[in-house]
mmCIF file of N, CA and C in Angstrom:
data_model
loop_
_atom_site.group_PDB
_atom_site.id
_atom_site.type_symbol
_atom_site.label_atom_id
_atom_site.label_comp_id
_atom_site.label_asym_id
_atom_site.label_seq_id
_atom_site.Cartn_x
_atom_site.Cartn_y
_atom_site.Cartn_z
ATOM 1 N N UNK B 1 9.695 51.326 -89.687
ATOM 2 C CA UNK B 1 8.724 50.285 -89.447
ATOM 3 C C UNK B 1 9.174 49.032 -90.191
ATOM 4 N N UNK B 2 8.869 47.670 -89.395
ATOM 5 C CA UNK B 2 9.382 46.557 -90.106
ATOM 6 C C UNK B 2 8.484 45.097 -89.772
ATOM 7 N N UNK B 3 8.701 44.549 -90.504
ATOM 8 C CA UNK B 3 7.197 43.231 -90.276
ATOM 9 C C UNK B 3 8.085 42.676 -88.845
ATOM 10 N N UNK B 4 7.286 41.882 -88.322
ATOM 11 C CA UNK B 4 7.607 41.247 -87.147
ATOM 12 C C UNK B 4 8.755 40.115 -88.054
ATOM 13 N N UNK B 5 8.118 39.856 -88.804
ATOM 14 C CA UNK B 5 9.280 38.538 -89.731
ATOM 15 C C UNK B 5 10.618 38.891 -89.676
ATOM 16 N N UNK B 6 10.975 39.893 -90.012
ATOM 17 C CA UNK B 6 12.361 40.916 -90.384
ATOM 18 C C UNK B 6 13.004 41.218 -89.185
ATOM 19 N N UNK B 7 12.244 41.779 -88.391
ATOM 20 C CA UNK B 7 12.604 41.612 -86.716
ATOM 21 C C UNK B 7 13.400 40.079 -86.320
ATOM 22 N N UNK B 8 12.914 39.541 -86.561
ATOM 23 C CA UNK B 8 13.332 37.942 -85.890
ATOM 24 C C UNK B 8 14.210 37.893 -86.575
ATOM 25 N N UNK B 9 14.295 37.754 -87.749
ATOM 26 C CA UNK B 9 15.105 37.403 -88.807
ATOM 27 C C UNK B 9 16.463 38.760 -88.255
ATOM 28 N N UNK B 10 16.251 39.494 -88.720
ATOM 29 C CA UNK B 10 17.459 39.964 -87.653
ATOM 30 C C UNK B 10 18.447 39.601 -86.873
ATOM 31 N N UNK B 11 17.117 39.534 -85.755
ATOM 32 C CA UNK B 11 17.665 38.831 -84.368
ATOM 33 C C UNK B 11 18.555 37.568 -84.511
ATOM 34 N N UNK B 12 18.196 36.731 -85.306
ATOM 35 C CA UNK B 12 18.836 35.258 -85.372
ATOM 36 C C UNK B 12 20.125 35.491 -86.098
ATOM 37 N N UNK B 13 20.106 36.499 -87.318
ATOM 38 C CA UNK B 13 21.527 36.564 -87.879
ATOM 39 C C UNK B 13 22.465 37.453 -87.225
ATOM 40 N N UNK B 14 21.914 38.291 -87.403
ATOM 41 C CA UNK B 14 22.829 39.666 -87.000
ATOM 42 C C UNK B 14 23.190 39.788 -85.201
ATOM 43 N N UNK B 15 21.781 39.921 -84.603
ATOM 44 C CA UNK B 15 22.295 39.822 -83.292
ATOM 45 C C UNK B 15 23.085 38.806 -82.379
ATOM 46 N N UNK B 16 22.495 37.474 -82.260
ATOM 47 C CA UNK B 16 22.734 36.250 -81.799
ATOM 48 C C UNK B 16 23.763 35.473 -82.844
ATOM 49 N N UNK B 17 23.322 35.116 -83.612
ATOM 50 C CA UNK B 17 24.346 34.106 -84.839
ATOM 51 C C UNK B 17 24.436 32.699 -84.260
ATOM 52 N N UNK B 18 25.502 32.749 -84.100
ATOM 53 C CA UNK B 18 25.778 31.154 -83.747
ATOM 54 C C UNK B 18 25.683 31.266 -82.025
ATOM 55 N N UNK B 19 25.189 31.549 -81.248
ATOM 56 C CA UNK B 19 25.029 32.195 -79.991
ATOM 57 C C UNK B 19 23.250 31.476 -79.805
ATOM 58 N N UNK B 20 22.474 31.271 -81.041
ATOM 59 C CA UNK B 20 21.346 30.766 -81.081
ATOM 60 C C UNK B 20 20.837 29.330 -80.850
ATOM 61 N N UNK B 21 20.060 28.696 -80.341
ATOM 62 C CA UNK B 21 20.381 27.638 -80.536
ATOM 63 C C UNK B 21 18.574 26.878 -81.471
ATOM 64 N N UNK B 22 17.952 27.887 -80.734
ATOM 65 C CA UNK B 22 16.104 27.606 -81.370
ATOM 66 C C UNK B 22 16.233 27.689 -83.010
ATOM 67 N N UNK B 23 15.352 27.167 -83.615
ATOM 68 C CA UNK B 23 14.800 26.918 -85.323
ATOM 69 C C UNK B 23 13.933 28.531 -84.791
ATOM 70 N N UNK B 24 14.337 29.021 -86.651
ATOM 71 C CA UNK B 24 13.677 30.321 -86.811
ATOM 72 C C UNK B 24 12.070 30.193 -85.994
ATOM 73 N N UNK B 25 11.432 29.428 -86.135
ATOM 74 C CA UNK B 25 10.131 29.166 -85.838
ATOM 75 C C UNK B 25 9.545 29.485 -84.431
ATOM 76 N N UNK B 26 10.507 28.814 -84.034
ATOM 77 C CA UNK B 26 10.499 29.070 -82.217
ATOM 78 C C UNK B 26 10.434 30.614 -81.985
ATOM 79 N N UNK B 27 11.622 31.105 -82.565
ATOM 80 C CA UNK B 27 11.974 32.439 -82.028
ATOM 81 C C UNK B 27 11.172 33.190 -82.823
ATOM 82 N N UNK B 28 10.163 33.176 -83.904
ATOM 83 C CA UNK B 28 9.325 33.686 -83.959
ATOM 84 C C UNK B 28 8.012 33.567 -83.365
ATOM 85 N N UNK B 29 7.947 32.278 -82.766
ATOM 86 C CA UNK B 29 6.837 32.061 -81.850
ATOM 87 C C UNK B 29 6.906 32.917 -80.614
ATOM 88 N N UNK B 30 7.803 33.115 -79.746
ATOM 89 C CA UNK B 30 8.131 33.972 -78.823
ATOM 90 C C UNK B 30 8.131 35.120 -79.071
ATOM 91 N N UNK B 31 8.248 35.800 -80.394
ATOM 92 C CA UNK B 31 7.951 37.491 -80.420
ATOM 93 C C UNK B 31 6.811 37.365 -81.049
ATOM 94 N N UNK B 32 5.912 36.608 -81.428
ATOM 95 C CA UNK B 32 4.460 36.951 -81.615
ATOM 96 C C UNK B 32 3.844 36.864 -80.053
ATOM 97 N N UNK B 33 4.339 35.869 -79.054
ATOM 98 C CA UNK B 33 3.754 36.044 -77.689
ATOM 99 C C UNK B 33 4.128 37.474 -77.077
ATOM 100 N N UNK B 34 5.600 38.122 -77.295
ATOM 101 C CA UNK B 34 5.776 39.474 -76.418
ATOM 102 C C UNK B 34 4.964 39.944 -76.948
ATOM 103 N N UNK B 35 4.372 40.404 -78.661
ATOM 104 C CA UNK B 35 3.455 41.357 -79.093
ATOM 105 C C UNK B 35 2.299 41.053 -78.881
ATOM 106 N N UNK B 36 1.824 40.052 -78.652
ATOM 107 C CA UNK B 36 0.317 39.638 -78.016
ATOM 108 C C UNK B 36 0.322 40.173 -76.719
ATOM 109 N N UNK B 37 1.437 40.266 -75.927
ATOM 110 C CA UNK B 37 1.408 40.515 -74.587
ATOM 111 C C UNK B 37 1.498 42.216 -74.210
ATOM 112 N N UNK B 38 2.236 42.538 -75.213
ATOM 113 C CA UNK B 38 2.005 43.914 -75.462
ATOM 114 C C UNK B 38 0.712 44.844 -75.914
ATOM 115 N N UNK B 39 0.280 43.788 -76.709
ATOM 116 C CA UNK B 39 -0.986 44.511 -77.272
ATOM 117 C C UNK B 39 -2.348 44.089 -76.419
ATOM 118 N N UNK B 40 -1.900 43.249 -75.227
ATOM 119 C CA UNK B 40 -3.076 43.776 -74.251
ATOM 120 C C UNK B 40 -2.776 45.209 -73.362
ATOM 121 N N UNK B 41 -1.975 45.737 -73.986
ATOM 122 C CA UNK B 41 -2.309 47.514 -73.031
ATOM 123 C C UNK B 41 -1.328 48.195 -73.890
ATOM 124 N N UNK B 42 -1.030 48.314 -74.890
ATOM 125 C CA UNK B 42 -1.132 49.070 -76.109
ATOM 126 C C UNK B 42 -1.390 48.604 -77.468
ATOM 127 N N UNK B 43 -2.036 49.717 -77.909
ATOM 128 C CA UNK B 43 -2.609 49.674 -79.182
ATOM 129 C C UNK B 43 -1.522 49.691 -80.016
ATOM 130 N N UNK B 44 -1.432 48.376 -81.163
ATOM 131 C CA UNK B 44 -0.268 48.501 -81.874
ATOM 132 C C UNK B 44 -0.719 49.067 -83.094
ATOM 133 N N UNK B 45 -0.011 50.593 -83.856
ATOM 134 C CA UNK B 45 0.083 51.475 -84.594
ATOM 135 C C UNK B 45 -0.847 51.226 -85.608
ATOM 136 N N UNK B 46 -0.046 49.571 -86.590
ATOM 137 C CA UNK B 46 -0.477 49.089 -87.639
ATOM 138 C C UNK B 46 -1.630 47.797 -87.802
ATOM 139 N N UNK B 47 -2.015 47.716 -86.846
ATOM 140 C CA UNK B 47 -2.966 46.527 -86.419
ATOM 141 C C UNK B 47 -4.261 46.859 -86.415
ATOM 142 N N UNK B 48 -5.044 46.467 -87.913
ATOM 143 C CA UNK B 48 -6.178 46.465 -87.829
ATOM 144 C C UNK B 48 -7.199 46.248 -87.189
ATOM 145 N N UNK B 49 -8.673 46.866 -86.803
ATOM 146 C CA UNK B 49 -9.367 45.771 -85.902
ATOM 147 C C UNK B 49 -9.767 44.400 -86.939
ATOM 148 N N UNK B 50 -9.668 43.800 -85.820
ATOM 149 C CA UNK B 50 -9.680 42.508 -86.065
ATOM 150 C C UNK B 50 -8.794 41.590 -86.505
ATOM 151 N N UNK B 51 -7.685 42.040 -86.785
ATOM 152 C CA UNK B 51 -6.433 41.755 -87.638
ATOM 153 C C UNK B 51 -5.827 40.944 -86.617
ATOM 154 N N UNK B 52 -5.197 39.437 -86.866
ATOM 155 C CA UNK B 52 -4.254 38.484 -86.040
ATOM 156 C C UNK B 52 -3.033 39.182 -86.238
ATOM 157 N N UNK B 53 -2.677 38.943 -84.622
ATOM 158 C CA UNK B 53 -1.028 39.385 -84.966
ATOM 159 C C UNK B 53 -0.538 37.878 -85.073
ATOM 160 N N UNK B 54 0.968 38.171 -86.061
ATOM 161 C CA UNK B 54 1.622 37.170 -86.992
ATOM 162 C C UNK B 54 2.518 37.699 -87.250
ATOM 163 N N UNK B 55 3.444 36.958 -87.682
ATOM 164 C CA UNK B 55 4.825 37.111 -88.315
ATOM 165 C C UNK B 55 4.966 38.521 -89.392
ATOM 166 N N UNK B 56 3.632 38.459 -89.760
ATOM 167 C CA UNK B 56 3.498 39.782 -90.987
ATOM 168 C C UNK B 56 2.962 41.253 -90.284
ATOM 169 N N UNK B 57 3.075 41.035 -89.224
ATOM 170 C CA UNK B 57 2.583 42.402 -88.698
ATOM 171 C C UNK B 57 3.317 43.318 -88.353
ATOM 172 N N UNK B 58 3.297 44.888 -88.993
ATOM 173 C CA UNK B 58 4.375 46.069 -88.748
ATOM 174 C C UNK B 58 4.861 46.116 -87.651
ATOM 175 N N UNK B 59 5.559 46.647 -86.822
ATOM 176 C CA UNK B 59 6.115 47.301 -85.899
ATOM 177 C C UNK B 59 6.574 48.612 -85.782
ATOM 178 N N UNK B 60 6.512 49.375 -85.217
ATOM 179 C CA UNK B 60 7.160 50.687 -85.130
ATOM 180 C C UNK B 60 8.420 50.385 -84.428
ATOM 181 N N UNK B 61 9.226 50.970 -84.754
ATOM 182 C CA UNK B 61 10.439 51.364 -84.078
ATOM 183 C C UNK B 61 10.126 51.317 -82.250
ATOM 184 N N UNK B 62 9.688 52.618 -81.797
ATOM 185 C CA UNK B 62 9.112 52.448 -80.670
ATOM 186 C C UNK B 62 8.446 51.222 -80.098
ATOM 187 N N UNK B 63 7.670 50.883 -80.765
ATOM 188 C CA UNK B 63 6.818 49.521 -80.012
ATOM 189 C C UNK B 63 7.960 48.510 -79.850
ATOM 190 N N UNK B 64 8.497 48.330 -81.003
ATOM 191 C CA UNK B 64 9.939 47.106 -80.609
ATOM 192 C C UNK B 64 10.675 47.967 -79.485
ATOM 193 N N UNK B 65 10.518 48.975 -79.570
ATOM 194 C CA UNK B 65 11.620 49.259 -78.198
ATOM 195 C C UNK B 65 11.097 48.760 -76.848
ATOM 196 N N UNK B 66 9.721 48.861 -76.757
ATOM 197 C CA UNK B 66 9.152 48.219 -75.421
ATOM 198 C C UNK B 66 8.707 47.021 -75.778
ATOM 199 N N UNK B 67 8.732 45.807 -76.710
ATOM 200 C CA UNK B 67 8.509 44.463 -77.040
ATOM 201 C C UNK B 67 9.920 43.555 -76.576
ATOM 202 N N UNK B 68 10.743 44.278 -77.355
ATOM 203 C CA UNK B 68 12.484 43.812 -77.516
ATOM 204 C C UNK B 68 12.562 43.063 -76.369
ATOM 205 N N UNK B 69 12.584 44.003 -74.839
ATOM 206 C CA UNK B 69 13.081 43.069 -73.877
ATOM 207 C C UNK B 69 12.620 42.112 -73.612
ATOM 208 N N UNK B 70 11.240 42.084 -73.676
ATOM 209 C CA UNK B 70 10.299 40.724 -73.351
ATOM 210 C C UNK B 70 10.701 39.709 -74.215
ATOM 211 N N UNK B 71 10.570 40.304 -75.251
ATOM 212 C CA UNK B 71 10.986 38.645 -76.493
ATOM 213 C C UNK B 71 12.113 38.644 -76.015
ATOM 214 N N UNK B 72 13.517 39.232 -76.108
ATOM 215 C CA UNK B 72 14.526 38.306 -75.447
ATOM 216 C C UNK B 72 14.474 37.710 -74.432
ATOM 217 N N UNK B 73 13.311 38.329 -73.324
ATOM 218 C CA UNK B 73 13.854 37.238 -72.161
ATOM 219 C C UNK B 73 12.930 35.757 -72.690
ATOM 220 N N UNK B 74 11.854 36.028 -73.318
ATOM 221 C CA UNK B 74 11.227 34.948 -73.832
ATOM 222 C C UNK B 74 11.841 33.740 -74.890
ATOM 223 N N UNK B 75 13.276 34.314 -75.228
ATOM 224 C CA UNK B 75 13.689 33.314 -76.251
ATOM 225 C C UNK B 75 14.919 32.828 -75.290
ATOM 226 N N UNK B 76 15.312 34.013 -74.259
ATOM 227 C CA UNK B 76 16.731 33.099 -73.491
ATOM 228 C C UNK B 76 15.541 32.274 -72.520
ATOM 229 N N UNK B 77 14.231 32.303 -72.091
ATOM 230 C CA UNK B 77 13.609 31.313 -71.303
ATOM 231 C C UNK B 77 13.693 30.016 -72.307
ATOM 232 N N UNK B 78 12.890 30.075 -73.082
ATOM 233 C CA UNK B 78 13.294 29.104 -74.498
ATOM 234 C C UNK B 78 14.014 28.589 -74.661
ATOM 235 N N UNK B 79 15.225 28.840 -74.969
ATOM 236 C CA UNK B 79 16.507 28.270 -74.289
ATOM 237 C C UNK B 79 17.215 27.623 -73.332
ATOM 238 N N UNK B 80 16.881 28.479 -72.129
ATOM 239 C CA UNK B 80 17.138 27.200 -71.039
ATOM 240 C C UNK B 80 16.552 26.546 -71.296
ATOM 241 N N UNK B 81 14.738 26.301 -71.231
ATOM 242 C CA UNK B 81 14.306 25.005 -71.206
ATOM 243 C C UNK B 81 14.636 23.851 -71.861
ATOM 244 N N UNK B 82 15.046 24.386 -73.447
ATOM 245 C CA UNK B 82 15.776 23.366 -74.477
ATOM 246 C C UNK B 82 16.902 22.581 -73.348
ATOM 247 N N UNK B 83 18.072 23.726 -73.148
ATOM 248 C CA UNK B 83 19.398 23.144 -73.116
ATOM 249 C C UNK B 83 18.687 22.120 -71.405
ATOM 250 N N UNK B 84 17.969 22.599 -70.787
ATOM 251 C CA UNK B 84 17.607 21.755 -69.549
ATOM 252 C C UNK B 84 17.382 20.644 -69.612
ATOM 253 N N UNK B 85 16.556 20.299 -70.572
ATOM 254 C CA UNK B 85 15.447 19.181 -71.304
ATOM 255 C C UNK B 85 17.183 17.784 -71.787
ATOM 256 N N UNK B 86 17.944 18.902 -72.094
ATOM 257 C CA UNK B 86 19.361 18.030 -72.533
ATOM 258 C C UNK B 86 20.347 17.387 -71.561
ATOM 259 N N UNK B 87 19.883 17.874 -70.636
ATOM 260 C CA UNK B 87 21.072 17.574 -68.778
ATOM 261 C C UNK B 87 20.379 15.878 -68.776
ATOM 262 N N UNK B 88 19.239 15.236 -69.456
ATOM 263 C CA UNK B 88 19.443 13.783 -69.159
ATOM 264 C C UNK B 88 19.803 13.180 -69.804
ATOM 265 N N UNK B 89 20.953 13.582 -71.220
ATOM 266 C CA UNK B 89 21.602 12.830 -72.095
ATOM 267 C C UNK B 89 22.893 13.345 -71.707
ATOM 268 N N UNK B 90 23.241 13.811 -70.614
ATOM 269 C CA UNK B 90 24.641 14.058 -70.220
ATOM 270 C C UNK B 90 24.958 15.718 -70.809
ATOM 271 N N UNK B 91 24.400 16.280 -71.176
ATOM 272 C CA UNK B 91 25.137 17.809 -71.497
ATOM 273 C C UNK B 91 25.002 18.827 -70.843
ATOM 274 N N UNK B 92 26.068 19.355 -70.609
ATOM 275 C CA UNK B 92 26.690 20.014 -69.754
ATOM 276 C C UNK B 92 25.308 21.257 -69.826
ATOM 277 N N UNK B 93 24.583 22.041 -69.150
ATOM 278 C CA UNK B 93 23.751 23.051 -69.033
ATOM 279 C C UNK B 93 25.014 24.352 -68.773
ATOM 280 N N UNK B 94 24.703 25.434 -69.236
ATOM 281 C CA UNK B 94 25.287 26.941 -69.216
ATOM 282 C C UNK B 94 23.993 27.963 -69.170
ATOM 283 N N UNK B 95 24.543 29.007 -68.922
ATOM 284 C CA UNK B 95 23.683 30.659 -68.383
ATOM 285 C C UNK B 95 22.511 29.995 -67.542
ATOM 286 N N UNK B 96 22.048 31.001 -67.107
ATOM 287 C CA UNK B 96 20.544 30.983 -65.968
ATOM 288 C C UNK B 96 19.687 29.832 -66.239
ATOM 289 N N UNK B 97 19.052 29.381 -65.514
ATOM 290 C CA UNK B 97 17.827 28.643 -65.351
ATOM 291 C C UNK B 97 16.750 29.541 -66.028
ATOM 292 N N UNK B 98 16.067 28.542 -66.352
ATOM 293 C CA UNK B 98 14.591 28.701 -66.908
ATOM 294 C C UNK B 98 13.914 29.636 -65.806
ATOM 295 N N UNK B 99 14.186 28.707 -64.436
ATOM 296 C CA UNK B 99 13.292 29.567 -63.143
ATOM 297 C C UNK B 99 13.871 31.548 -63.079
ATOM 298 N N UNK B 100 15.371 30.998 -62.943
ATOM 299 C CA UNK B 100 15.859 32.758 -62.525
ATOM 300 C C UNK B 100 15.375 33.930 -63.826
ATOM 301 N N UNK B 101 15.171 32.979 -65.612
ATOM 302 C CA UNK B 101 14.799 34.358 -66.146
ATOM 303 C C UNK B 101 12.951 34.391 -66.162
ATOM 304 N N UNK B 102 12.366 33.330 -65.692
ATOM 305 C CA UNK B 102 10.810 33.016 -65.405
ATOM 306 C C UNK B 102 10.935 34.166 -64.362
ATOM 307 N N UNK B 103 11.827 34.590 -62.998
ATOM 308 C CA UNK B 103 11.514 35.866 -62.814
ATOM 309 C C UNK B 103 11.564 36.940 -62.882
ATOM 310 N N UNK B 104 12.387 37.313 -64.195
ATOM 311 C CA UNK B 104 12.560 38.394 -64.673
ATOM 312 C C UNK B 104 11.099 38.708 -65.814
ATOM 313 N N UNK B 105 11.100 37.764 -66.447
ATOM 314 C CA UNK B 105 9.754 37.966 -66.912
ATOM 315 C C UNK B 105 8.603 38.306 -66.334
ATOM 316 N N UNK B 106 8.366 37.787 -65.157
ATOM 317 C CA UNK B 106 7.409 38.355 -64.576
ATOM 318 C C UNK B 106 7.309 39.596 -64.087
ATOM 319 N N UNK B 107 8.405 40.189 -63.636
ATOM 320 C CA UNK B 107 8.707 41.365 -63.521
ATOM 321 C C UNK B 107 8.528 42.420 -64.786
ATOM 322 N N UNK B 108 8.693 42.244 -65.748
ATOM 323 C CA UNK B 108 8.909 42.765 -67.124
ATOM 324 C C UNK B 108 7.215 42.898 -66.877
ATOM 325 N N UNK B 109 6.896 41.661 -67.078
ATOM 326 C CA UNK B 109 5.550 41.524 -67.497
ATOM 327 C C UNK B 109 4.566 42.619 -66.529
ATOM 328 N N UNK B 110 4.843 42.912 -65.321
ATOM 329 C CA UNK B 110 4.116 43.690 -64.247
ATOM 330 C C UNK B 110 4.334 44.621 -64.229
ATOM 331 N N UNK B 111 5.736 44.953 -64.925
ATOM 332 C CA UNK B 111 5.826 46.493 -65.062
ATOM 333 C C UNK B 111 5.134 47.572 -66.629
ATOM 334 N N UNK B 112 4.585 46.185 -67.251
ATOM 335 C CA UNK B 112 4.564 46.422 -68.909
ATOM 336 C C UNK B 112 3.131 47.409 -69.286
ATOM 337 N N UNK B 113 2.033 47.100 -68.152
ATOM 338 C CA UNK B 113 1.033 47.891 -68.278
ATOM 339 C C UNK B 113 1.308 49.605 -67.850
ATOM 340 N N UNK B 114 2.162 49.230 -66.988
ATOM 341 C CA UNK B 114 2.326 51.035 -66.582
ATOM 342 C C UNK B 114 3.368 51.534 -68.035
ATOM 343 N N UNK B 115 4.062 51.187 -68.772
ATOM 344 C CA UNK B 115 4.972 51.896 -69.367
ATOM 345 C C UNK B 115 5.252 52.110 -70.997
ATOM 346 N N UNK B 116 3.600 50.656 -70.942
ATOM 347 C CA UNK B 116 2.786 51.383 -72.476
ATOM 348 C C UNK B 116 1.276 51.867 -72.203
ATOM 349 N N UNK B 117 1.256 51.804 -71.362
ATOM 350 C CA UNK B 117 -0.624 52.250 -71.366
ATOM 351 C C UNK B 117 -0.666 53.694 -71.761
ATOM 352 N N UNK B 118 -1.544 54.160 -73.138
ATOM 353 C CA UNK B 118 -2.110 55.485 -73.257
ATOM 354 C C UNK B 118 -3.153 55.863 -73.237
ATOM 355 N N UNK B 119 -3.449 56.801 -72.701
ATOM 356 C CA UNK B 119 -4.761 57.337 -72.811
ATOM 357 C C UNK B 119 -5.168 58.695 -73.097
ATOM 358 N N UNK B 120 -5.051 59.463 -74.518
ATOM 359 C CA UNK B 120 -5.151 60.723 -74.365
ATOM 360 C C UNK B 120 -5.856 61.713 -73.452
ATOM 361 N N UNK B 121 -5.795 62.811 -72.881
ATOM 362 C CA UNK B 121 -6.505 63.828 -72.595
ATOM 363 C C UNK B 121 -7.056 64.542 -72.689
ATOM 364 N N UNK B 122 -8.741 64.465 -72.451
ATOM 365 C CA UNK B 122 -9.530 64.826 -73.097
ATOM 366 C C UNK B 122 -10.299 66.050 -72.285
ATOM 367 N N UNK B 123 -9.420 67.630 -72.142
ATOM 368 C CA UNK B 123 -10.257 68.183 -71.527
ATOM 369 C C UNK B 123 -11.738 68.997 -71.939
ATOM 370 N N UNK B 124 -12.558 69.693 -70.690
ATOM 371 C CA UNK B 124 -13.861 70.082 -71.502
ATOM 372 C C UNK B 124 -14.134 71.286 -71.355
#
């Protein structure tokens, strides 16, 4: 288990590196949205009621395993839009459009209720 902070922080050194182009901030803004988005149809482990999710909130191993993809596609969307926003000062744009990973997300996103939703079984 690891705070959402440590997660990102991760991500920016170890995984990506110089491959990054967002301020830590951003890319923690985008994995507090996958876990908000997650935690409308699963219950996250360490999340109190009532408790904001934030940068300081646990994760399980598992839950980042079904968060992970969303925040990346949410930080390479992030990304294009930056480097897009830059094509009217002359710089050259690289990888996918904003639009082509806008539909992968949505996809992610439609498949996300079927593949965390639990509901124990309660026979009588």
């Amino acid at each position: 288990m690891a705070s959402l902070a440590s997660l990102v922080t991760r991500f920016v050194d170890s995984e990506r590196g110089a491959a990054n182009i967002l301020p830590l901030e951003s890319v923690t803004a985008q994995a507090v949205a996958a876990v908000s988005f997650y935690a409308g149809f699963a219950e996250l482990t360490n999340l109190d009621d009532g408790g904001e999710i934030g940068e300081g909130v646990d994760i399980t191993v598992s839950e980042w395993a079904e968060i992970r993809p969303l925040f990346v596609l949410y930080v390479e969307r992030e990304t294009a839009l930056q480097m897009e926003a830059t094509r009217g000062l002359g710089a050259d744009v690289f990888g996918r459009s904003s639009s082509e990973i806008g539909g992968d997300i949505t996809q992610l996103e439609a498949d996300m209720p079927r593949r965390v939703f639990f509901h124990p079984v309660i026979t009588v």
